[in-house]
Coordinates of C-alpha atoms in Angstrom, one line a residue:
X1 CA -12.3 4.2 78.5
X2 CA -9.2 2.2 78.1
X3 CA -10.2 -0.9 76.4
X4 CA -12.0 1.2 73.9
X5 CA -8.9 3.2 73.0
X6 CA -7.3 -0.4 71.8
X7 CA -9.9 -0.8 69.5
X8 CA -10.0 2.8 68.1
X9 CA -7.2 1.9 65.3
X10 CA -10.0 0.2 63.5
X11 CA -11.7 3.7 63.3
X12 CA -9.1 5.6 61.4
X13 CA -10.5 4.9 58.1
X14 CA -13.8 7.0 59.3
X15 CA -12.0 9.9 60.5
X16 CA -14.2 12.1 58.4
X17 CA -17.4 10.4 59.2
X18 CA -16.4 10.8 63.1
X19 CA -16.0 14.7 62.9
X20 CA -18.9 15.3 60.5
X21 CA -21.4 13.0 62.7
X22 CA -20.8 15.0 65.9
X23 CA -20.7 18.6 63.9
X24 CA -23.9 18.3 62.4
X25 CA -25.4 17.0 65.8
X26 CA -24.0 20.3 67.4
X27 CA -25.8 22.5 64.7
X28 CA -28.9 20.8 65.3
X29 CA -28.4 21.5 69.1
X30 CA -27.5 25.4 68.0
X31 CA -30.6 25.7 66.1
X32 CA -32.8 23.9 69.2
X33 CA -31.4 26.3 71.6
X34 CA -32.7 29.6 69.5
X35 CA -35.9 28.2 69.7
X36 CA -36.9 29.5 73.4
X37 CA -35.9 32.7 72.4
X38 CA -38.3 33.1 69.3
X39 CA -40.9 31.7 71.6
X40 CA -40.0 34.6 74.1
X41 CA -40.3 36.8 71.4
X42 CA -43.8 36.0 70.6
X43 CA -45.1 36.1 73.9
X44 CA -43.4 39.6 74.9
X45 CA -43.7 41.3 71.2
X46 CA -46.5 39.8 69.1
X47 CA -49.3 38.7 71.5
X48 CA -49.1 42.1 73.6
X49 CA -49.3 44.2 70.6
X50 CA -51.8 41.5 68.6
X51 CA -49.2 41.5 65.9
X52 CA -50.3 38.6 63.7
X53 CA -48.3 39.1 61.0
X54 CA -44.9 38.9 64.1
X55 CA -46.6 36.1 65.4
X56 CA -46.8 34.0 62.0
X57 CA -43.2 35.5 61.0
X58 CA -41.8 34.0 64.4
X59 CA -43.8 30.9 63.9
X60 CA -42.1 30.2 60.3
X61 CA -38.7 31.0 62.0
X62 CA -39.5 28.2 64.4
X63 CA -40.8 26.0 61.3
X64 CA -37.4 26.8 59.5
X65 CA -35.4 26.2 62.8
X66 CA -36.9 22.7 63.2
X67 CA -36.6 21.6 59.3
X68 CA -33.1 22.8 59.3
X69 CA -32.3 20.9 62.4
X70 CA -34.0 17.9 61.3
X71 CA -31.8 17.8 57.8
X72 CA -28.8 18.2 60.4
X73 CA -30.2 15.3 62.8
X74 CA -30.7 13.0 59.6
X75 CA -27.1 14.1 58.3
X76 CA -25.4 13.5 61.4
X77 CA -27.2 9.8 61.7
X78 CA -25.7 8.9 58.3
X79 CA -22.3 9.7 59.3
X80 CA -22.4 8.2 62.7
X81 CA -24.1 4.6 61.4
X82 CA -21.5 4.5 58.7
X83 CA -18.7 5.2 61.2
X84 CA -20.2 2.6 63.8
X85 CA -21.2 0.0 61.1
X86 CA -17.7 0.0 59.3
X87 CA -15.7 0.2 62.8
X88 CA -17.9 -2.8 64.0
X89 CA -17.0 -5.0 60.4
X90 CA -13.5 -4.1 60.7
X91 CA -13.3 -5.2 64.5
X92 CA -15.3 -8.2 63.9
X93 CA -12.8 -9.2 60.5
X94 CA -9.7 -8.5 63.0
X95 CA -11.3 -10.5 65.7
X96 CA -12.2 -13.5 63.6
X97 CA -8.8 -13.4 61.8
X98 CA -7.0 -13.3 65.4
X99 CA -8.9 -16.2 66.4
X100 CA -7.9 -18.0 63.2
X101 CA -4.4 -17.6 64.4
X102 CA -4.7 -19.0 67.6
X103 CA -3.4 -22.5 68.4
X104 CA -5.7 -25.2 69.9
X105 CA -4.3 -24.5 73.1
X106 CA -5.5 -20.8 73.1
X107 CA -9.0 -21.8 71.7
X108 CA -9.4 -24.6 74.6
X109 CA -8.3 -22.2 77.4
X110 CA -11.0 -19.3 76.3
X111 CA -13.7 -21.9 75.1
X112 CA -16.0 -21.8 71.8
X113 CA -19.0 -20.1 73.9
X114 CA -17.5 -17.1 74.8
X115 CA -15.8 -16.8 71.3
X116 CA -19.1 -16.7 69.8
X117 CA -20.3 -14.2 72.1
X118 CA -17.5 -11.8 71.7
X119 CA -17.8 -12.2 67.9
X120 CA -21.6 -11.3 68.0
X121 CA -23.2 -9.6 71.2
X122 CA -20.4 -7.9 72.5
X123 CA -19.1 -6.3 69.2
X124 CA -22.8 -5.4 68.6
X125 CA -22.9 -3.5 72.0
X126 CA -19.8 -2.1 71.1
X127 CA -21.2 -1.2 67.6
X128 CA -24.1 0.4 69.3
X129 CA -22.2 2.2 71.9
X130 CA -20.3 4.0 69.0
X131 CA -23.2 5.0 67.0
X132 CA -24.9 6.9 70.2
X133 CA -21.3 8.4 71.1
X134 CA -20.7 9.7 68.0
X135 CA -24.4 11.5 67.8
X136 CA -25.1 12.2 71.7
X137 CA -21.8 12.3 73.7
X138 CA -21.3 15.8 72.5
X139 CA -24.7 17.1 72.0
X140 CA -26.2 16.3 75.3
X141 CA -23.7 18.3 77.5
X142 CA -23.4 21.1 74.8
X143 CA -27.3 21.7 75.2
X144 CA -27.2 21.4 78.7
X145 CA -24.1 23.7 79.3
X146 CA -25.8 26.1 76.4
X147 CA -29.1 26.4 77.9
X148 CA -27.3 27.5 81.3
X149 CA -25.4 30.0 79.6
X150 CA -28.7 31.1 77.4
X151 CA -30.3 31.2 81.0
X152 CA -27.8 33.5 82.4
X153 CA -28.1 35.9 79.4
X154 CA -31.8 36.3 80.4
X155 CA -31.2 36.2 84.1
X156 CA -28.4 35.4 86.2
X157 CA -30.4 35.1 89.5
X158 CA -32.8 32.8 87.8
X159 CA -29.9 30.7 86.2
X160 CA -28.1 29.9 89.7
X161 CA -30.7 27.2 89.7
X162 CA -29.2 25.5 86.7
X163 CA -25.9 25.8 88.4
X164 CA -27.2 23.8 91.5
X165 CA -29.5 21.3 89.1
X166 CA -26.9 20.2 87.0
X167 CA -23.9 19.1 89.3
X168 CA -26.6 17.2 91.4
X169 CA -28.0 15.5 88.2
X170 CA -24.3 14.8 87.0
X171 CA -23.7 13.3 90.5
X172 CA -26.9 10.8 90.0
X173 CA -25.8 9.8 86.8
X174 CA -22.2 9.0 86.9
X175 CA -22.7 7.6 90.2
X176 CA -25.1 4.9 88.6
X177 CA -22.8 4.5 85.9
X178 CA -19.8 3.7 88.1
X179 CA -21.8 1.5 90.2
X180 CA -23.3 -0.7 86.7
X181 CA -20.0 -0.9 84.6
X182 CA -18.5 -4.0 86.5
X183 CA -22.2 -5.6 86.9
X184 CA -22.4 -5.4 83.3
X185 CA -19.5 -7.2 82.9
X186 CA -21.0 -10.1 84.8
X187 CA -23.8 -10.4 83.1
X188 CA -21.9 -10.9 79.6
X189 CA -20.2 -13.6 81.6
X190 CA -23.4 -15.3 82.7
X191 CA -24.7 -14.8 78.8
X192 CA -21.6 -16.8 78.2
X193 CA -22.8 -19.5 80.2
X194 CA -26.4 -19.9 78.7
X195 CA -24.7 -19.9 75.1
X196 CA -22.2 -22.7 76.3
X197 CA -25.2 -24.7 77.9
X198 CA -27.4 -24.1 74.5
X199 CA -24.6 -24.8 72.0
X200 CA -23.9 -28.0 74.2
X201 CA -27.4 -29.1 74.2
X202 CA -27.9 -28.3 70.4
X203 CA -24.4 -30.1 69.6
X204 CA -25.3 -33.3 71.6
X205 CA -29.1 -33.3 70.9
X206 CA -28.9 -36.9 69.8
X207 CA -27.1 -38.0 72.9
X208 CA -29.5 -36.4 75.0
X209 CA -32.7 -37.6 73.5
X210 CA -30.9 -41.1 73.3
X211 CA -30.7 -41.0 77.2
X212 CA -34.1 -39.6 78.0
X213 CA -32.1 -36.4 79.6
X214 CA -34.6 -33.8 78.0
X215 CA -36.2 -32.6 81.3
X216 CA -32.6 -32.6 83.2
X217 CA -31.0 -30.5 80.1
X218 CA -34.1 -28.3 80.2
X219 CA -33.7 -27.7 84.1
X220 CA -29.6 -27.1 83.8
X221 CA -30.9 -24.5 81.1
X222 CA -33.1 -22.8 83.1
X223 CA -30.7 -22.5 86.1
X224 CA -28.3 -20.9 83.8
X225 CA -30.8 -18.6 82.4
X226 CA -32.7 -17.7 85.8
X227 CA -29.0 -16.9 87.1
X228 CA -28.6 -14.4 84.1
X229 CA -32.0 -13.0 84.6
X230 CA -31.8 -12.3 88.2
X231 CA -28.4 -10.3 87.5
X232 CA -29.9 -8.7 84.9
X233 CA -33.0 -7.7 86.8
X234 CA -30.9 -6.5 89.5
X235 CA -28.6 -4.3 87.5
X236 CA -31.5 -3.1 85.5
X237 CA -33.3 -1.7 88.7
X238 CA -30.6 0.0 89.6
X239 CA -30.1 1.5 86.2
X240 CA -33.8 2.3 86.3
X241 CA -33.5 4.7 89.3
X242 CA -31.4 6.9 87.0
X243 CA -34.9 8.3 85.4
X244 CA -36.8 8.8 88.1
X245 CA -33.9 10.4 90.2
X246 CA -33.3 12.9 87.4
X247 CA -37.1 13.8 86.9
X248 CA -37.5 14.5 90.8
X249 CA -34.4 16.5 90.4
X250 CA -35.2 18.6 87.2
X251 CA -38.9 19.1 88.4
X252 CA -37.8 20.7 91.6
X253 CA -35.7 22.8 89.7
X254 CA -38.4 23.6 87.6
X255 CA -40.7 24.5 90.6
X256 CA -37.9 26.8 92.2
X257 CA -37.3 28.2 88.6
X258 CA -41.0 29.3 88.3
X259 CA -41.1 30.7 91.8
X260 CA -38.0 32.8 90.9
X261 CA -39.1 33.7 87.9
X262 CA -42.8 34.7 89.6
X263 CA -40.9 37.0 91.7
X264 CA -38.4 38.4 89.3
X265 CA -41.7 39.1 86.8
X266 CA -43.5 40.8 89.8
X267 CA -40.6 43.0 90.5
X268 CA -40.5 44.3 86.6
X269 CA -37.0 42.5 86.1
X270 CA -38.3 39.6 83.9
X271 CA -41.0 39.4 81.3
X272 CA -43.3 36.5 80.8
X273 CA -42.0 35.7 77.5
X274 CA -38.2 35.1 79.5
X275 CA -39.8 33.0 82.1
X276 CA -41.3 30.8 79.6
X277 CA -37.7 30.9 77.9
X278 CA -36.1 29.8 81.1
X279 CA -38.6 26.9 81.6
X280 CA -38.0 25.7 78.2
X281 CA -34.4 25.6 78.6
X282 CA -35.0 23.6 81.8
X283 CA -36.8 21.3 79.8
X284 CA -34.3 20.8 77.3
X285 CA -31.9 20.0 80.2
X286 CA -34.3 17.3 81.2
X287 CA -34.6 15.8 77.8
X288 CA -30.7 16.0 77.2
X289 CA -30.1 14.8 80.5
X290 CA -32.3 11.7 80.4
X291 CA -30.6 11.2 76.8
X292 CA -27.4 11.5 78.4
X293 CA -28.4 8.9 81.1
X294 CA -29.5 6.3 78.2
X295 CA -26.0 7.1 76.6
X296 CA -24.0 6.2 79.6
X297 CA -25.9 3.1 80.2
X298 CA -25.2 2.2 76.4
X299 CA -21.6 3.2 76.6
X300 CA -21.1 1.3 80.0
X301 CA -22.2 -1.8 78.4
X302 CA -20.3 -0.9 75.4
X303 CA -17.0 -0.5 77.6
X304 CA -17.7 -3.7 79.1
X305 CA -18.0 -5.6 75.8
X306 CA -15.2 -3.7 74.6
X307 CA -13.1 -5.1 77.3
X308 CA -13.9 -8.3 76.6
X309 CA -13.3 -8.2 73.0
X310 CA -9.7 -6.6 73.9
X311 CA -8.9 -9.3 76.0
X312 CA -9.6 -11.9 73.2
X313 CA -7.4 -9.7 71.0
X314 CA -4.7 -9.1 73.5
X315 CA -4.4 -13.2 73.4
X316 CA -0.9 -14.1 72.1
X317 CA -0.4 -17.0 70.2
X318 CA 1.7 -19.7 71.5
X319 CA 2.3 -21.0 68.1
X320 CA 5.5 -19.1 66.5
X321 CA 6.6 -20.0 63.0
X322 CA 9.0 -18.5 60.5
X323 CA 7.6 -16.5 57.6
X324 CA 10.2 -18.1 55.3
X325 CA 12.4 -21.1 55.7
X326 CA 13.6 -24.5 54.1
X327 CA 10.9 -27.0 54.4
X328 CA 12.1 -30.5 55.0
X329 CA 13.5 -32.5 51.9
X330 CA 11.3 -35.6 51.9
X331 CA 8.1 -36.8 54.1
X332 CA 10.2 -38.9 56.7
X333 CA 8.8 -38.0 60.2
X334 CA 11.0 -38.3 63.2
X335 CA 9.8 -38.4 66.7
X336 CA 12.5 -38.3 69.3
X337 CA 11.6 -38.1 73.1
X338 CA 8.4 -36.2 72.4
X339 CA 6.2 -35.0 75.4
X340 CA 2.9 -33.2 75.5
X341 CA 1.1 -31.4 78.4
X342 CA -2.1 -29.8 78.1
X343 CA -2.5 -26.0 79.4
X344 CA -3.8 -26.4 82.7
X345 CA -3.4 -30.3 82.8
X346 CA -1.9 -31.7 86.0
X347 CA -0.3 -34.7 84.2
X348 CA 1.6 -35.0 80.9
X349 CA -0.6 -36.6 77.9
X350 CA 2.2 -38.1 76.1
X351 CA 5.7 -38.6 77.1
X352 CA 8.8 -40.1 76.0
X353 CA 7.6 -41.1 72.4
X354 CA 10.2 -42.0 70.0
X355 CA 10.0 -43.3 66.5
X356 CA 10.5 -42.5 63.0
X357 CA 8.9 -43.0 59.8
X358 CA 10.3 -43.1 56.2
X359 CA 8.8 -41.4 53.4
X360 CA 6.1 -43.1 52.1
X361 CA 5.5 -45.6 54.8
X362 CA 2.4 -46.4 56.7
X363 CA 2.6 -45.5 60.2
X364 CA -0.4 -47.2 62.4
X365 CA -1.1 -45.8 66.3
X366 CA -3.2 -47.8 68.2
X367 CA -4.2 -48.0 72.1
X368 CA -6.9 -47.9 74.5
X369 CA -9.4 -44.9 75.1
X370 CA -7.4 -41.8 76.4
X371 CA -4.5 -43.4 75.5
X372 CA -3.0 -40.0 73.8
X373 CA -3.5 -41.2 70.1
X374 CA -5.0 -38.1 68.6
X375 CA -2.6 -36.1 70.8
X376 CA 0.4 -37.7 69.2
X377 CA -0.7 -37.1 65.4
X378 CA -2.0 -33.5 66.2
X379 CA 2.2 -32.7 66.8
X380 CA 2.7 -33.1 63.5
X381 CA 0.5 -30.3 61.7
X382 CA 1.6 -28.1 65.0
X383 CA -2.2 -28.3 66.4
X384 CA -0.5 -28.2 69.5
X385 CA 3.2 -27.9 70.2
X386 CA 5.4 -30.7 72.1
X387 CA 6.7 -29.4 75.4
X388 CA 9.4 -31.8 75.4
X389 CA 11.5 -33.2 72.6
X390 CA 11.4 -32.7 68.9
X391 CA 9.2 -33.6 66.1
X392 CA 10.8 -33.4 62.8
X393 CA 9.7 -33.6 58.9
X394 CA 11.9 -34.4 56.6
X395 CA 14.8 -33.6 59.1
X396 CA 13.6 -30.1 60.1
X397 CA 12.1 -29.1 63.0
X398 CA 8.1 -28.7 62.8
X399 CA 8.6 -25.3 64.6
X400 CA 11.4 -24.2 61.9
X401 CA 8.5 -24.8 59.1
X402 CA 6.8 -21.9 57.8
X403 CA 3.3 -22.8 59.1
X404 CA 1.6 -22.6 55.7
X405 CA 3.8 -24.6 54.0
X406 CA 3.6 -27.0 56.8
X407 CA -0.3 -27.2 56.8
X408 CA 0.2 -27.3 53.0
X409 CA 2.3 -30.6 53.3
X410 CA -0.1 -32.3 56.0
X411 CA -3.4 -33.4 55.0
X412 CA -5.5 -34.1 58.1
X413 CA -8.7 -36.1 58.5
X414 CA -10.1 -35.4 61.8
X415 CA -11.8 -37.7 64.1
X416 CA -15.2 -35.9 63.9
X417 CA -16.0 -35.4 59.8
X418 CA -16.7 -31.8 59.6
X419 CA -18.6 -30.6 56.1
X420 CA -19.6 -27.3 55.4
X421 CA -22.7 -26.1 53.8
X422 CA -22.4 -25.8 50.2
X423 CA -21.7 -28.6 47.7
X424 CA -19.8 -31.6 47.3
X425 CA -17.2 -29.8 44.6
X426 CA -16.7 -26.5 47.1
X427 CA -16.1 -29.1 50.2
X428 CA -13.7 -30.9 48.2
X429 CA -11.7 -27.8 46.7
X430 CA -11.0 -26.8 50.5
X431 CA -8.4 -29.0 50.2
X432 CA -7.2 -27.4 47.0
X433 CA -8.7 -24.4 45.8
X434 CA -9.5 -24.4 42.0
X435 CA -9.1 -28.4 41.7
X436 CA -10.2 -29.8 38.4
X437 CA -12.8 -32.1 38.1
X438 CA -10.5 -35.0 37.3
X439 CA -8.8 -34.1 40.2
X440 CA -11.9 -34.4 42.5
X441 CA -13.0 -37.8 41.1
X442 CA -9.6 -39.1 41.6
X443 CA -9.6 -38.3 45.2
X444 CA -13.0 -39.5 45.6
X445 CA -12.0 -42.7 43.9
X446 CA -9.1 -43.0 46.3
X447 CA -11.5 -42.2 49.5
X448 CA -14.0 -44.9 48.1
X449 CA -16.5 -42.2 47.9
X450 CA -17.0 -42.0 44.2
X451 CA -19.8 -44.7 43.9
X452 CA -22.3 -42.6 45.8
X453 CA -21.7 -39.4 44.3
X454 CA -22.4 -40.6 41.0
X455 CA -25.4 -41.7 42.4
X456 CA -26.3 -38.1 43.0
X457 CA -28.4 -36.4 40.5
X458 CA -26.1 -33.6 40.1
X459 CA -22.9 -35.2 41.2
X460 CA -20.1 -33.0 42.3
X461 CA -22.5 -30.0 42.6
X462 CA -24.9 -32.0 44.8
X463 CA -25.8 -30.2 47.9
X464 CA -24.2 -30.5 51.1
X465 CA -26.4 -29.2 54.5
X466 CA -24.6 -27.9 57.5
X467 CA -22.5 -30.4 58.8
X468 CA -23.5 -32.8 56.3
X469 CA -26.4 -34.0 57.7
X470 CA -27.8 -35.1 54.6
X471 CA -25.2 -37.7 54.4
X472 CA -24.5 -41.2 56.6
X473 CA -21.6 -41.1 59.0
X474 CA -19.9 -43.5 56.9
X475 CA -20.4 -41.1 53.5
X476 CA -19.2 -38.3 55.6
X477 CA -16.2 -39.8 56.4
X478 CA -15.3 -40.7 53.2
X479 CA -15.8 -37.1 51.9
X480 CA -13.7 -35.7 54.7
X481 CA -11.0 -38.5 53.3
X482 CA -11.1 -37.4 49.7
X483 CA -10.9 -33.5 51.0
X484 CA -7.8 -34.2 52.2
X485 CA -6.5 -36.4 49.4
X486 CA -7.2 -33.7 46.8
X487 CA -4.3 -31.7 47.5
X488 CA -2.0 -34.7 47.7
X489 CA -0.3 -34.1 50.8
X490 CA 3.4 -35.8 51.5
X491 CA 2.0 -36.9 54.9
X492 CA -1.8 -38.0 55.4
X493 CA -3.2 -38.3 59.0
X494 CA -6.2 -40.4 59.1
X495 CA -7.3 -39.7 63.0
X496 CA -9.7 -42.9 63.4
X497 CA -11.7 -41.3 60.3
X498 CA -12.6 -44.9 59.1
X499 CA -14.4 -45.7 62.0
X500 CA -17.9 -45.9 60.6
X501 CA -17.0 -47.8 57.5
X502 CA -17.6 -51.5 56.8
X503 CA -14.4 -54.0 57.2
X504 CA -14.5 -54.2 53.1
X505 CA -14.5 -50.5 52.5
X506 CA -11.8 -50.0 55.2
X507 CA -9.7 -52.6 53.3
X508 CA -10.3 -51.2 49.8
X509 CA -9.3 -47.4 51.4
X510 CA -6.4 -48.6 52.7
X511 CA -5.2 -50.4 49.4
X512 CA -6.0 -47.2 47.4
X513 CA -4.1 -45.2 49.6
X514 CA -1.0 -47.7 49.3
X515 CA -1.3 -47.0 45.1
X516 CA -1.7 -43.0 45.4
X517 CA 0.7 -41.2 43.3
X518 CA 3.5 -39.5 45.2
X519 CA 3.6 -42.1 48.2
X520 CA 2.6 -40.1 50.8
X521 CA 3.5 -40.9 54.6
X522 CA 0.3 -42.2 55.8
X523 CA -0.6 -42.1 59.5
X524 CA -3.6 -44.1 60.5
X525 CA -5.0 -44.0 64.2
X526 CA -7.7 -46.7 64.7
X527 CA -9.2 -48.7 67.2
X528 CA -9.4 -51.5 64.8
X529 CA -6.1 -54.4 64.9
X530 CA -6.9 -55.5 61.6
X531 CA -6.6 -51.9 60.2
X532 CA -3.2 -51.5 60.9
X533 CA -1.7 -54.9 60.6
X534 CA 0.1 -54.2 57.1
X535 CA 1.5 -51.1 58.4
X536 CA 5.1 -50.5 58.1
X537 CA 5.4 -49.1 61.6
X538 CA 2.9 -49.3 64.3
X539 CA 2.9 -47.5 67.6
X540 CA 1.4 -48.7 70.8
X541 CA 0.2 -46.2 73.2
X542 CA -0.7 -46.5 76.8
X543 CA -1.5 -43.9 79.2
X544 CA 0.5 -41.4 77.2
X545 CA 3.7 -43.8 76.6
X546 CA 4.5 -45.9 73.8
X547 CA 4.7 -49.3 75.0
X548 CA 5.7 -50.9 71.7
X549 CA 7.0 -49.8 68.1
X550 CA 7.3 -52.3 65.6
X551 CA 5.7 -54.4 62.9
X552 CA 2.6 -56.5 63.5
X553 CA 4.3 -59.8 63.8
X554 CA 7.0 -57.8 66.1
X555 CA 4.5 -56.5 68.2
X556 CA 2.5 -59.7 68.5
X557 CA 5.8 -61.6 69.9
X558 CA 6.9 -58.4 72.4
X559 CA 4.1 -56.2 73.5
X560 CA 1.8 -57.4 75.9
X561 CA -0.7 -54.3 75.1
X562 CA -0.8 -55.1 71.6
X563 CA -1.3 -58.8 72.2
X564 CA -4.3 -57.9 74.5
X565 CA -5.8 -55.7 71.6
X566 CA -5.7 -58.0 69.1
X567 CA -6.6 -60.8 71.2
X568 CA -9.9 -58.9 72.2
X569 CA -10.8 -58.3 68.4
X570 CA -9.9 -61.8 67.4
X571 CA -10.9 -64.1 70.0
X572 CA -7.3 -64.7 71.0
X573 CA -6.3 -66.8 68.0
X574 CA -3.5 -64.1 66.6
X575 CA -2.2 -63.3 70.1
X576 CA -0.5 -66.5 70.4
X577 CA 0.9 -66.7 66.8

């Protein structure tokens, strides 16, 4: 119950519902316990005396008890549902908010697939467990022990059968529960792997089809799915033993009860109605124990899922930033002996990086695949923290900037152009909520996206499908650039975000960026030397190290790696310049 206790703080707004739900269930159970006594009265009083009026009155009493019990049951269900759904909504909101606070390091370590599972499937299981617990956790034990007490009021010798049967049933139920709880955690782990395989396949469906890997991916999915299925079947078989085991014990107890009751009736100690009442109480115990068994199985699943959800909430964000602070006076950026080692990585991805950029300058970052270009620019908005050295903006360490002010000052266009379902206007206003049409069109003009947006029948209100799949790669890139430009950031980072643009459009984009108001400091990550040749500072990376820092002409004279890059893209003409 420990993981669930950590989550109960999200139930504090529903204290009234948590009390009223079980209370009305107990009222329903109380009325249910009276029914066998009414039935005994009919058998012992009404039928022997052929008193039809008495029988009818007792039947009406039973109907009344049933109606009142139904009303209590519906009321309890309402309060339980309100509390459990509200609890799940608050928990899901808190989990989502916590995930948003995590840095890329924690997200990389935990994994996207498992976070999705915990946001959806796991919280749904916790919600169902909470709903059932509020309705049945008190009711079922109350009926079981209430039926036993009522049996003692009828005949203590016959009630001893209940005393023996109930502990045996409890041993079966709790034994199965203790065995299945850790296995359900394993089931959820397998579910993570299935979801990960599914997400990977759907995200890379174009690559899968391009290489004709449909059959191989299907087999991989089937292997993960089969592993999950086998474990679920194994756990399910053990869980399924609970119902037949309880049925066997209850029916044996019922047989013994009938035998003892027959002897008591024969001896004149019990009446026939009282024996029927005892059997009814035994039947009530059977039904409630089956409910309790299913309840415990669901609570077991809920506890396993609560543990997983609690595990994410316990992950501490590695990024610490002051709530208030003095932001940098300008948009100058300085790297001093900066290094970066990703969590779990053996070697450093960046080491010994030192350079500076004055406000308004354009900085180019170039290097081979895997040289650390994206890692370098990700340190500026603190998507990752440098594990060595200092990154400064405006003379202030980025770790001393309030995080909201830092992200407001830095506009980032990531490598993968990501658009959200909605309209062009809504996507652009991510950069600046409430931005005017003039600001949006100005950003589109600078990003070289205004022409194709004007051609759309609805202009800025044209729909954008999920992931921007109704736009070409180049259009998506230009829209993501425009989204970053809307906020007019002090620092603009273009992380290889013009790779889908032709050379002419790329050149117009770079020229437009230089004419921007406010003169932001621009970082351009690119594989094209031609895109960076007019940059004020070019940083050449090779295996995580800065092997050259300078202008295009300086690097052509002094940096062999840069010469090789330029030579490979310009047939060697500029490499010797």
